[in-house]
Amino acid sequence: MTSVGSSLAAFAQTWPLWRVLGVWVAAVSVLPIGLAGVVRGQSPNAARPVELVGPIDPSWLVPPVRTAPPAKTRFIHRPPQYDPRVAARKQTLAYQLECLGLAIEDLMEQFGDAYANGAEYLRRWEALRERRHEDSPAVWAAFRRLREEALL
């Protein structure tokens, strides 16, 4: 047997069923003669055995393999909270100070006189806002203290 014949015979031993010309064929043996060969088998839904004689292209004996379509990776939409640039910007003192200022103003509008220290918190917030570019531990500590007092 040639190398093609031995590989097809090994294939016939491992795969007892496959489709030949639209018919499922069982127990197929391949006898190659140069480029020509004979395929014999018994179809489960036919009374007589199937026999094909002629040149055999091994590619049509092998079941087709489905391949996945190429992935489209040009653009993957992610919500902004997962964007590392947005997350890094939210960690800056300037961004957090702006959020704290909006929260203090909103609390003053909502609760009015019940939020008695609102004016003092806004004054301290303005002082911190002028120092927002220093980014020193003392400024961060003052920011945390103001946030705890104003929001808790």
PDB file of C-alpha atoms in Angstrom:
ATOM      1  CA  MET A   1       0.000   0.000   0.000  1.00  0.00           C
ATOM      2  CA  THR A   2       1.132   3.513  -0.693  1.00  0.00           C
ATOM      3  CA  SER A   3       1.287   6.154   1.978  1.00  0.00           C
ATOM      4  CA  VAL A   4      -2.025   7.595   0.766  1.00  0.00           C
ATOM      5  CA  GLY A   5      -3.630   4.169   0.896  1.00  0.00           C
ATOM      6  CA  SER A   6      -2.322   3.421   4.370  1.00  0.00           C
ATOM      7  CA  SER A   7      -3.542   6.751   5.700  1.00  0.00           C
ATOM      8  CA  LEU A   8      -6.967   6.229   4.106  1.00  0.00           C
ATOM      9  CA  ALA A   9      -7.141   2.680   5.450  1.00  0.00           C
ATOM     10  CA  ALA A  10      -6.266   3.981   8.910  1.00  0.00           C
ATOM     11  CA  PHE A  11      -8.965   6.598   8.470  1.00  0.00           C
ATOM     12  CA  ALA A  12     -11.470   3.872   7.493  1.00  0.00           C
ATOM     13  CA  GLN A  13     -10.641   1.962  10.667  1.00  0.00           C
ATOM     14  CA  THR A  14     -11.105   4.954  12.936  1.00  0.00           C
ATOM     15  CA  TRP A  15     -14.193   6.395  11.211  1.00  0.00           C
ATOM     16  CA  PRO A  16     -16.615   3.596  10.302  1.00  0.00           C
ATOM     17  CA  LEU A  17     -19.255   6.024   8.948  1.00  0.00           C
ATOM     18  CA  TRP A  18     -18.969   8.976   6.608  1.00  0.00           C
ATOM     19  CA  ARG A  19     -20.827  10.557   3.751  1.00  0.00           C
ATOM     20  CA  VAL A  20     -20.009   9.416   0.185  1.00  0.00           C
ATOM     21  CA  LEU A  21     -21.920  11.197  -2.572  1.00  0.00           C
ATOM     22  CA  GLY A  22     -24.818  12.035  -0.250  1.00  0.00           C
ATOM     23  CA  VAL A  23     -25.103   8.503   1.221  1.00  0.00           C
ATOM     24  CA  TRP A  24     -23.810   7.459   4.640  1.00  0.00           C
ATOM     25  CA  VAL A  25     -21.416   4.562   4.076  1.00  0.00           C
ATOM     26  CA  ALA A  26     -20.325   2.063   6.713  1.00  0.00           C
ATOM     27  CA  ALA A  27     -17.344  -0.317   6.767  1.00  0.00           C
ATOM     28  CA  VAL A  28     -15.528   1.224   3.805  1.00  0.00           C
ATOM     29  CA  SER A  29     -12.242  -0.221   2.580  1.00  0.00           C
ATOM     30  CA  VAL A  30      -9.891   1.664   0.257  1.00  0.00           C
ATOM     31  CA  LEU A  31      -7.690  -0.197  -2.215  1.00  0.00           C
ATOM     32  CA  PRO A  32      -5.513   2.363  -4.025  1.00  0.00           C
ATOM     33  CA  ILE A  33      -4.069   1.518  -7.436  1.00  0.00           C
ATOM     34  CA  GLY A  34      -1.743   4.400  -8.249  1.00  0.00           C
ATOM     35  CA  LEU A  35      -4.036   7.410  -8.406  1.00  0.00           C
ATOM     36  CA  ALA A  36      -7.108   5.274  -9.048  1.00  0.00           C
ATOM     37  CA  GLY A  37      -8.826   3.206  -6.418  1.00  0.00           C
ATOM     38  CA  VAL A  38     -11.939   1.355  -5.421  1.00  0.00           C
ATOM     39  CA  VAL A  39     -14.216   2.315  -2.556  1.00  0.00           C
ATOM     40  CA  ARG A  40     -16.582  -0.399  -1.343  1.00  0.00           C
ATOM     41  CA  GLY A  41     -19.059  -0.159   1.472  1.00  0.00           C
ATOM     42  CA  GLN A  42     -22.530  -0.950   2.690  1.00  0.00           C
ATOM     43  CA  SER A  43     -24.975   1.909   3.106  1.00  0.00           C
ATOM     44  CA  PRO A  44     -27.280   1.501   6.110  1.00  0.00           C
ATOM     45  CA  ASN A  45     -30.316   2.557   4.036  1.00  0.00           C
ATOM     46  CA  ALA A  46     -29.544   0.639   0.809  1.00  0.00           C
ATOM     47  CA  ALA A  47     -30.067  -3.046   0.007  1.00  0.00           C
ATOM     48  CA  ARG A  48     -26.939  -3.452  -2.133  1.00  0.00           C
ATOM     49  CA  PRO A  49     -23.351  -2.406  -1.388  1.00  0.00           C
ATOM     50  CA  VAL A  50     -21.968   0.859  -2.719  1.00  0.00           C
ATOM     51  CA  GLU A  51     -18.961   0.621  -5.041  1.00  0.00           C
ATOM     52  CA  LEU A  52     -17.167   3.556  -6.608  1.00  0.00           C
ATOM     53  CA  VAL A  53     -14.319   2.967  -9.055  1.00  0.00           C
ATOM     54  CA  GLY A  54     -12.037   5.657 -10.384  1.00  0.00           C
ATOM     55  CA  PRO A  55      -9.536   8.256  -9.278  1.00  0.00           C
ATOM     56  CA  ILE A  56     -10.003   9.009  -5.613  1.00  0.00           C
ATOM     57  CA  ASP A  57      -9.323  12.392  -4.134  1.00  0.00           C
ATOM     58  CA  PRO A  58      -8.896  11.792  -0.388  1.00  0.00           C
ATOM     59  CA  SER A  59     -10.274  15.248   0.421  1.00  0.00           C
ATOM     60  CA  TRP A  60     -13.864  14.233  -0.353  1.00  0.00           C
ATOM     61  CA  LEU A  61     -13.627  11.177   1.915  1.00  0.00           C
ATOM     62  CA  VAL A  62     -12.772  13.313   4.926  1.00  0.00           C
ATOM     63  CA  PRO A  63     -15.714  15.062   6.600  1.00  0.00           C
ATOM     64  CA  PRO A  64     -15.545  18.845   6.183  1.00  0.00           C
ATOM     65  CA  VAL A  65     -14.115  20.732   9.116  1.00  0.00           C
ATOM     66  CA  ARG A  66     -15.957  23.866  10.111  1.00  0.00           C
ATOM     67  CA  THR A  67     -13.736  26.783  10.830  1.00  0.00           C
ATOM     68  CA  ALA A  68     -14.682  29.773  12.884  1.00  0.00           C
ATOM     69  CA  PRO A  69     -15.079  33.038  10.996  1.00  0.00           C
ATOM     70  CA  PRO A  70     -12.290  35.550  11.551  1.00  0.00           C
ATOM     71  CA  ALA A  71     -12.788  37.589  14.679  1.00  0.00           C
ATOM     72  CA  LYS A  72     -13.730  41.225  14.316  1.00  0.00           C
ATOM     73  CA  THR A  73     -11.380  42.982  16.704  1.00  0.00           C
ATOM     74  CA  ARG A  74     -11.366  46.439  15.216  1.00  0.00           C
ATOM     75  CA  PHE A  75     -13.442  47.940  18.031  1.00  0.00           C
ATOM     76  CA  ILE A  76     -14.727  46.466  21.257  1.00  0.00           C
ATOM     77  CA  HIS A  77     -17.149  48.737  23.044  1.00  0.00           C
ATOM     78  CA  ARG A  78     -16.580  48.852  26.767  1.00  0.00           C
ATOM     79  CA  PRO A  79     -18.368  51.017  29.279  1.00  0.00           C
ATOM     80  CA  PRO A  80     -16.285  54.001  30.398  1.00  0.00           C
ATOM     81  CA  GLN A  81     -15.744  52.648  33.903  1.00  0.00           C
ATOM     82  CA  TYR A  82     -13.582  49.864  32.411  1.00  0.00           C
ATOM     83  CA  ASP A  83     -11.384  52.246  30.429  1.00  0.00           C
ATOM     84  CA  PRO A  84      -8.026  52.571  32.246  1.00  0.00           C
ATOM     85  CA  ARG A  85      -7.676  56.202  31.199  1.00  0.00           C
ATOM     86  CA  VAL A  86     -11.025  57.082  32.777  1.00  0.00           C
ATOM     87  CA  ALA A  87     -10.182  55.128  35.932  1.00  0.00           C
ATOM     88  CA  ALA A  88      -6.815  56.898  36.234  1.00  0.00           C
ATOM     89  CA  ARG A  89      -8.469  60.295  35.784  1.00  0.00           C
ATOM     90  CA  LYS A  90     -10.973  59.535  38.544  1.00  0.00           C
ATOM     91  CA  GLN A  91      -8.119  58.936  40.971  1.00  0.00           C
ATOM     92  CA  THR A  92      -6.744  62.448  40.601  1.00  0.00           C
ATOM     93  CA  LEU A  93      -7.256  65.017  43.332  1.00  0.00           C
ATOM     94  CA  ALA A  94      -8.724  67.578  40.930  1.00  0.00           C
ATOM     95  CA  TYR A  95     -11.496  65.202  39.814  1.00  0.00           C
ATOM     96  CA  GLN A  96     -12.355  64.128  43.343  1.00  0.00           C
ATOM     97  CA  LEU A  97     -12.392  67.746  44.528  1.00  0.00           C
ATOM     98  CA  GLU A  98     -14.864  68.681  41.784  1.00  0.00           C
ATOM     99  CA  CYS A  99     -17.112  65.798  42.817  1.00  0.00           C
ATOM    100  CA  LEU A 100     -16.935  66.839  46.472  1.00  0.00           C
ATOM    101  CA  GLY A 101     -17.784  70.440  45.581  1.00  0.00           C
ATOM    102  CA  LEU A 102     -20.850  69.324  43.603  1.00  0.00           C
ATOM    103  CA  ALA A 103     -21.936  67.100  46.502  1.00  0.00           C
ATOM    104  CA  ILE A 104     -21.634  69.934  49.038  1.00  0.00           C
ATOM    105  CA  GLU A 105     -23.620  72.314  46.803  1.00  0.00           C
ATOM    106  CA  ASP A 106     -26.305  69.687  46.264  1.00  0.00           C
ATOM    107  CA  LEU A 107     -26.607  69.023  50.009  1.00  0.00           C
ATOM    108  CA  MET A 108     -26.930  72.773  50.666  1.00  0.00           C
ATOM    109  CA  GLU A 109     -29.740  73.033  48.083  1.00  0.00           C
ATOM    110  CA  GLN A 110     -31.584  69.940  49.303  1.00  0.00           C
ATOM    111  CA  PHE A 111     -31.399  70.472  53.061  1.00  0.00           C
ATOM    112  CA  GLY A 112     -30.938  74.245  53.371  1.00  0.00           C
ATOM    113  CA  ASP A 113     -30.744  75.229  57.068  1.00  0.00           C
ATOM    114  CA  ALA A 114     -30.524  71.606  58.214  1.00  0.00           C
ATOM    115  CA  TYR A 115     -27.088  71.442  56.566  1.00  0.00           C
ATOM    116  CA  ALA A 116     -25.756  74.165  58.854  1.00  0.00           C
ATOM    117  CA  ASN A 117     -22.018  73.935  58.137  1.00  0.00           C
ATOM    118  CA  GLY A 118     -22.424  74.016  54.341  1.00  0.00           C
ATOM    119  CA  ALA A 119     -20.914  77.518  53.968  1.00  0.00           C
ATOM    120  CA  GLU A 120     -17.867  76.541  56.020  1.00  0.00           C
ATOM    121  CA  TYR A 121     -17.397  73.363  53.959  1.00  0.00           C
ATOM    122  CA  LEU A 122     -17.567  75.401  50.741  1.00  0.00           C
ATOM    123  CA  ARG A 123     -14.952  77.831  52.080  1.00  0.00           C
ATOM    124  CA  ARG A 124     -12.597  74.957  52.989  1.00  0.00           C
ATOM    125  CA  TRP A 125     -13.315  73.351  49.611  1.00  0.00           C
ATOM    126  CA  GLU A 126     -12.302  76.576  47.782  1.00  0.00           C
ATOM    127  CA  ALA A 127      -9.026  76.670  49.740  1.00  0.00           C
ATOM    128  CA  LEU A 128      -8.312  73.054  48.793  1.00  0.00           C
ATOM    129  CA  ARG A 129      -9.253  73.696  45.180  1.00  0.00           C
ATOM    130  CA  GLU A 130      -6.534  76.356  44.910  1.00  0.00           C
ATOM    131  CA  ARG A 131      -3.962  73.807  46.149  1.00  0.00           C
ATOM    132  CA  ARG A 132      -5.192  70.897  43.983  1.00  0.00           C
ATOM    133  CA  HIS A 133      -2.059  70.868  41.768  1.00  0.00           C
ATOM    134  CA  GLU A 134       0.325  70.338  44.694  1.00  0.00           C
ATOM    135  CA  ASP A 135      -0.680  66.664  45.074  1.00  0.00           C
ATOM    136  CA  SER A 136       1.085  66.365  48.436  1.00  0.00           C
ATOM    137  CA  PRO A 137       0.124  64.062  51.326  1.00  0.00           C
ATOM    138  CA  ALA A 138      -0.972  67.090  53.380  1.00  0.00           C
ATOM    139  CA  VAL A 139      -3.464  68.161  50.673  1.00  0.00           C
ATOM    140  CA  TRP A 140      -4.815  64.605  50.372  1.00  0.00           C
ATOM    141  CA  ALA A 141      -5.204  64.399  54.185  1.00  0.00           C
ATOM    142  CA  ALA A 142      -7.083  67.723  54.245  1.00  0.00           C
ATOM    143  CA  PHE A 143      -9.299  66.494  51.391  1.00  0.00           C
ATOM    144  CA  ARG A 144     -10.134  63.255  53.237  1.00  0.00           C
ATOM    145  CA  ARG A 145     -10.918  65.166  56.432  1.00  0.00           C
ATOM    146  CA  LEU A 146     -13.234  67.557  54.569  1.00  0.00           C
ATOM    147  CA  ARG A 147     -14.943  64.689  52.740  1.00  0.00           C
ATOM    148  CA  GLU A 148     -15.597  62.822  55.999  1.00  0.00           C
ATOM    149  CA  GLU A 149     -16.987  65.905  57.747  1.00  0.00           C
ATOM    150  CA  ALA A 150     -19.097  67.132  54.824  1.00  0.00           C
ATOM    151  CA  LEU A 151     -20.595  63.833  53.724  1.00  0.00           C
ATOM    152  CA  LEU A 152     -20.916  61.852  56.963  1.00  0.00           C
TER     153      LEU A 152
END
